């Protein structure tokens, strides 16, 4: 399907929210039907990481992620490996990566979310009427990012 370039003006203080909502909007155009758990709990891996196709799809996904996206995901992977359940703020992610601002973190994750959707990776319900793909966990109210240890392990196995 052809795409169109759309330009909009967004108040500077709401740019991160705009990117987040735009990422949600783009994810709704999944190429495969979602696989939905009842309610996904932050810090737990989605069921699909144990599916026979998980490693192949995760590898295909990882090799398409941009360098900045990989930097951000590697910080989440390191946090998951530490085992302390640490959730990163956008400011922490900026300080640990080549991301230039909190808005660029949101924008980069929005782009990674589009890639996840294009790969047809399943989504999970995190609140009534809300779904997310859970390569990483995200608390939309607090703007915190984290990854489950099982997801981190899978991405490390495919070259992260």
mmCIF file of C-alpha atoms in Angstrom:
data_model
loop_
_atom_site.group_PDB
_atom_site.id
_atom_site.type_symbol
_atom_site.label_atom_id
_atom_site.label_comp_id
_atom_site.label_asym_id
_atom_site.label_seq_id
_atom_site.Cartn_x
_atom_site.Cartn_y
_atom_site.Cartn_z
ATOM 1 C CA UNK A 1 0.000 0.000 0.000
ATOM 2 C CA UNK A 2 1.433 3.425 -0.887
ATOM 3 C CA UNK A 3 2.269 5.832 1.900
ATOM 4 C CA UNK A 4 1.951 9.579 2.041
ATOM 5 C CA UNK A 5 4.173 12.087 3.763
ATOM 6 C CA UNK A 6 2.201 14.038 6.356
ATOM 7 C CA UNK A 7 3.589 17.043 8.179
ATOM 8 C CA UNK A 8 2.056 18.248 11.419
ATOM 9 C CA UNK A 9 2.962 20.836 14.007
ATOM 10 C CA UNK A 10 3.300 19.431 17.503
ATOM 11 C CA UNK A 11 3.877 21.446 20.685
ATOM 12 C CA UNK A 12 7.480 20.881 21.739
ATOM 13 C CA UNK A 13 6.510 19.714 25.218
ATOM 14 C CA UNK A 14 4.237 16.988 23.731
ATOM 15 C CA UNK A 15 6.608 15.642 21.080
ATOM 16 C CA UNK A 16 7.447 12.442 22.984
ATOM 17 C CA UNK A 17 3.730 11.757 23.494
ATOM 18 C CA UNK A 18 3.106 12.370 19.772
ATOM 19 C CA UNK A 19 5.774 9.833 18.766
ATOM 20 C CA UNK A 20 4.401 7.327 21.240
ATOM 21 C CA UNK A 21 0.850 7.660 19.933
ATOM 22 C CA UNK A 22 2.065 7.612 16.334
ATOM 23 C CA UNK A 23 3.945 4.375 17.078
ATOM 24 C CA UNK A 24 0.726 2.876 18.501
ATOM 25 C CA UNK A 25 -1.144 4.021 15.380
ATOM 26 C CA UNK A 26 1.384 2.391 13.044
ATOM 27 C CA UNK A 27 1.463 -0.838 15.039
ATOM 28 C CA UNK A 28 -2.293 -1.225 14.515
ATOM 29 C CA UNK A 29 -1.513 -2.000 10.848
ATOM 30 C CA UNK A 30 -0.046 -5.405 11.715
ATOM 31 C CA UNK A 31 0.480 -7.857 8.893
ATOM 32 C CA UNK A 32 -0.442 -10.834 11.048
ATOM 33 C CA UNK A 33 -3.259 -11.248 13.521
ATOM 34 C CA UNK A 34 -2.253 -10.602 17.129
ATOM 35 C CA UNK A 35 -1.762 -13.292 19.687
ATOM 36 C CA UNK A 36 -3.222 -11.846 22.849
ATOM 37 C CA UNK A 37 -2.533 -12.884 26.427
ATOM 38 C CA UNK A 38 -5.126 -11.882 29.020
ATOM 39 C CA UNK A 39 -2.996 -9.097 30.506
ATOM 40 C CA UNK A 40 0.727 -8.863 30.057
ATOM 41 C CA UNK A 41 2.661 -8.251 33.251
ATOM 42 C CA UNK A 42 5.722 -6.026 32.956
ATOM 43 C CA UNK A 43 8.894 -8.052 33.432
ATOM 44 C CA UNK A 44 7.442 -11.295 32.098
ATOM 45 C CA UNK A 45 8.182 -12.604 28.633
ATOM 46 C CA UNK A 46 5.421 -12.876 26.068
ATOM 47 C CA UNK A 47 4.481 -16.477 25.282
ATOM 48 C CA UNK A 48 5.773 -16.256 21.716
ATOM 49 C CA UNK A 49 9.434 -16.286 22.821
ATOM 50 C CA UNK A 50 8.982 -20.034 23.409
ATOM 51 C CA UNK A 51 7.421 -20.745 19.994
ATOM 52 C CA UNK A 52 9.458 -22.804 17.472
ATOM 53 C CA UNK A 53 9.650 -19.823 15.089
ATOM 54 C CA UNK A 54 10.759 -17.300 17.729
ATOM 55 C CA UNK A 55 14.497 -17.345 17.042
ATOM 56 C CA UNK A 56 14.086 -17.010 13.259
ATOM 57 C CA UNK A 57 11.643 -14.113 13.539
ATOM 58 C CA UNK A 58 13.660 -12.411 16.263
ATOM 59 C CA UNK A 59 16.800 -12.656 14.094
ATOM 60 C CA UNK A 60 15.013 -11.206 11.074
ATOM 61 C CA UNK A 61 13.699 -8.387 13.264
ATOM 62 C CA UNK A 62 17.085 -7.663 14.909
ATOM 63 C CA UNK A 63 18.978 -7.441 11.626
ATOM 64 C CA UNK A 64 16.596 -4.724 10.406
ATOM 65 C CA UNK A 65 16.800 -2.505 13.522
ATOM 66 C CA UNK A 66 18.733 0.755 13.076
ATOM 67 C CA UNK A 67 21.976 1.351 14.956
ATOM 68 C CA UNK A 68 20.290 3.815 17.325
ATOM 69 C CA UNK A 69 17.470 1.322 17.918
ATOM 70 C CA UNK A 70 19.991 -1.402 18.662
ATOM 71 C CA UNK A 71 21.804 0.893 21.109
ATOM 72 C CA UNK A 72 18.558 1.507 22.989
ATOM 73 C CA UNK A 73 17.554 -2.153 23.006
ATOM 74 C CA UNK A 74 21.026 -3.200 24.188
ATOM 75 C CA UNK A 75 20.641 -0.959 27.251
ATOM 76 C CA UNK A 76 17.342 -2.696 28.009
ATOM 77 C CA UNK A 77 19.009 -6.076 27.446
ATOM 78 C CA UNK A 78 21.797 -5.172 29.889
ATOM 79 C CA UNK A 79 19.204 -4.067 32.430
ATOM 80 C CA UNK A 80 17.370 -7.371 32.035
ATOM 81 C CA UNK A 81 20.609 -9.325 32.421
ATOM 82 C CA UNK A 82 21.369 -7.471 35.651
ATOM 83 C CA UNK A 83 18.233 -9.071 37.043
ATOM 84 C CA UNK A 84 17.166 -6.091 39.113
ATOM 85 C CA UNK A 85 14.054 -5.296 37.075
ATOM 86 C CA UNK A 86 15.347 -1.785 36.406
ATOM 87 C CA UNK A 87 13.094 0.399 34.303
ATOM 88 C CA UNK A 88 14.868 3.143 32.355
ATOM 89 C CA UNK A 89 13.643 6.683 31.919
ATOM 90 C CA UNK A 90 14.139 8.335 28.525
ATOM 91 C CA UNK A 91 16.814 10.558 30.135
ATOM 92 C CA UNK A 92 18.741 7.476 31.308
ATOM 93 C CA UNK A 93 18.553 5.986 27.818
ATOM 94 C CA UNK A 94 19.845 9.237 26.318
ATOM 95 C CA UNK A 95 22.797 9.216 28.728
ATOM 96 C CA UNK A 96 23.691 5.596 27.848
ATOM 97 C CA UNK A 97 23.288 5.742 24.042
ATOM 98 C CA UNK A 98 23.760 7.921 21.000
ATOM 99 C CA UNK A 99 20.145 9.130 21.252
ATOM 100 C CA UNK A 100 20.053 12.922 21.262
ATOM 101 C CA UNK A 101 16.926 13.565 23.365
ATOM 102 C CA UNK A 102 13.973 11.982 25.135
ATOM 103 C CA UNK A 103 11.947 12.759 22.017
ATOM 104 C CA UNK A 104 14.421 10.883 19.844
ATOM 105 C CA UNK A 105 14.141 7.883 22.201
ATOM 106 C CA UNK A 106 10.364 7.874 21.725
ATOM 107 C CA UNK A 107 10.748 8.355 17.979
ATOM 108 C CA UNK A 108 13.316 5.582 17.653
ATOM 109 C CA UNK A 109 11.177 3.172 19.657
ATOM 110 C CA UNK A 110 8.217 4.184 17.488
ATOM 111 C CA UNK A 111 10.226 3.192 14.416
ATOM 112 C CA UNK A 112 11.287 -0.073 16.042
ATOM 113 C CA UNK A 113 7.612 -0.690 16.837
ATOM 114 C CA UNK A 114 6.745 -0.247 13.166
ATOM 115 C CA UNK A 115 9.400 -2.812 12.288
ATOM 116 C CA UNK A 116 7.977 -5.217 14.863
ATOM 117 C CA UNK A 117 4.533 -4.803 13.314
ATOM 118 C CA UNK A 118 5.892 -5.324 9.800
ATOM 119 C CA UNK A 119 7.456 -8.603 10.991
ATOM 120 C CA UNK A 120 4.035 -9.677 12.249
ATOM 121 C CA UNK A 121 5.272 -10.278 15.783
ATOM 122 C CA UNK A 122 2.344 -10.736 18.179
ATOM 123 C CA UNK A 123 0.886 -8.052 20.394
ATOM 124 C CA UNK A 124 -0.357 -8.408 23.945
ATOM 125 C CA UNK A 125 -3.010 -6.619 25.945
ATOM 126 C CA UNK A 126 -1.579 -4.348 28.641
ATOM 127 C CA UNK A 127 -4.755 -2.396 29.500
ATOM 128 C CA UNK A 128 -8.369 -2.436 28.406
ATOM 129 C CA UNK A 129 -8.327 -1.887 24.659
ATOM 130 C CA UNK A 130 -4.547 -1.311 24.504
ATOM 131 C CA UNK A 131 -1.994 -3.628 22.946
ATOM 132 C CA UNK A 132 1.776 -3.581 22.663
ATOM 133 C CA UNK A 133 4.301 -5.884 21.050
ATOM 134 C CA UNK A 134 6.558 -6.398 24.076
ATOM 135 C CA UNK A 135 9.960 -6.681 22.541
ATOM 136 C CA UNK A 136 10.397 -4.200 25.363
ATOM 137 C CA UNK A 137 8.038 -3.276 28.186
ATOM 138 C CA UNK A 138 6.756 0.239 28.387
ATOM 139 C CA UNK A 139 4.787 2.043 31.036
ATOM 140 C CA UNK A 140 2.929 4.723 29.052
ATOM 141 C CA UNK A 141 2.032 6.824 32.091
ATOM 142 C CA UNK A 142 5.489 6.894 33.651
ATOM 143 C CA UNK A 143 7.410 6.628 30.362
ATOM 144 C CA UNK A 144 9.607 3.820 31.665
ATOM 145 C CA UNK A 145 11.243 1.199 29.462
ATOM 146 C CA UNK A 146 12.447 -2.289 30.368
ATOM 147 C CA UNK A 147 12.821 -5.777 28.918
ATOM 148 C CA UNK A 148 12.104 -9.212 30.333
ATOM 149 C CA UNK A 149 15.118 -11.494 30.890
ATOM 150 C CA UNK A 150 13.663 -14.092 28.497
ATOM 151 C CA UNK A 151 13.316 -11.536 25.690
ATOM 152 C CA UNK A 152 16.848 -10.282 26.369
ATOM 153 C CA UNK A 153 18.163 -13.860 26.165
ATOM 154 C CA UNK A 154 16.387 -14.442 22.839
ATOM 155 C CA UNK A 155 17.796 -11.251 21.317
ATOM 156 C CA UNK A 156 21.296 -12.102 22.567
ATOM 157 C CA UNK A 157 20.982 -15.534 20.928
ATOM 158 C CA UNK A 158 20.282 -13.876 17.568
ATOM 159 C CA UNK A 159 23.166 -11.426 17.685
ATOM 160 C CA UNK A 160 22.203 -8.478 19.893
#
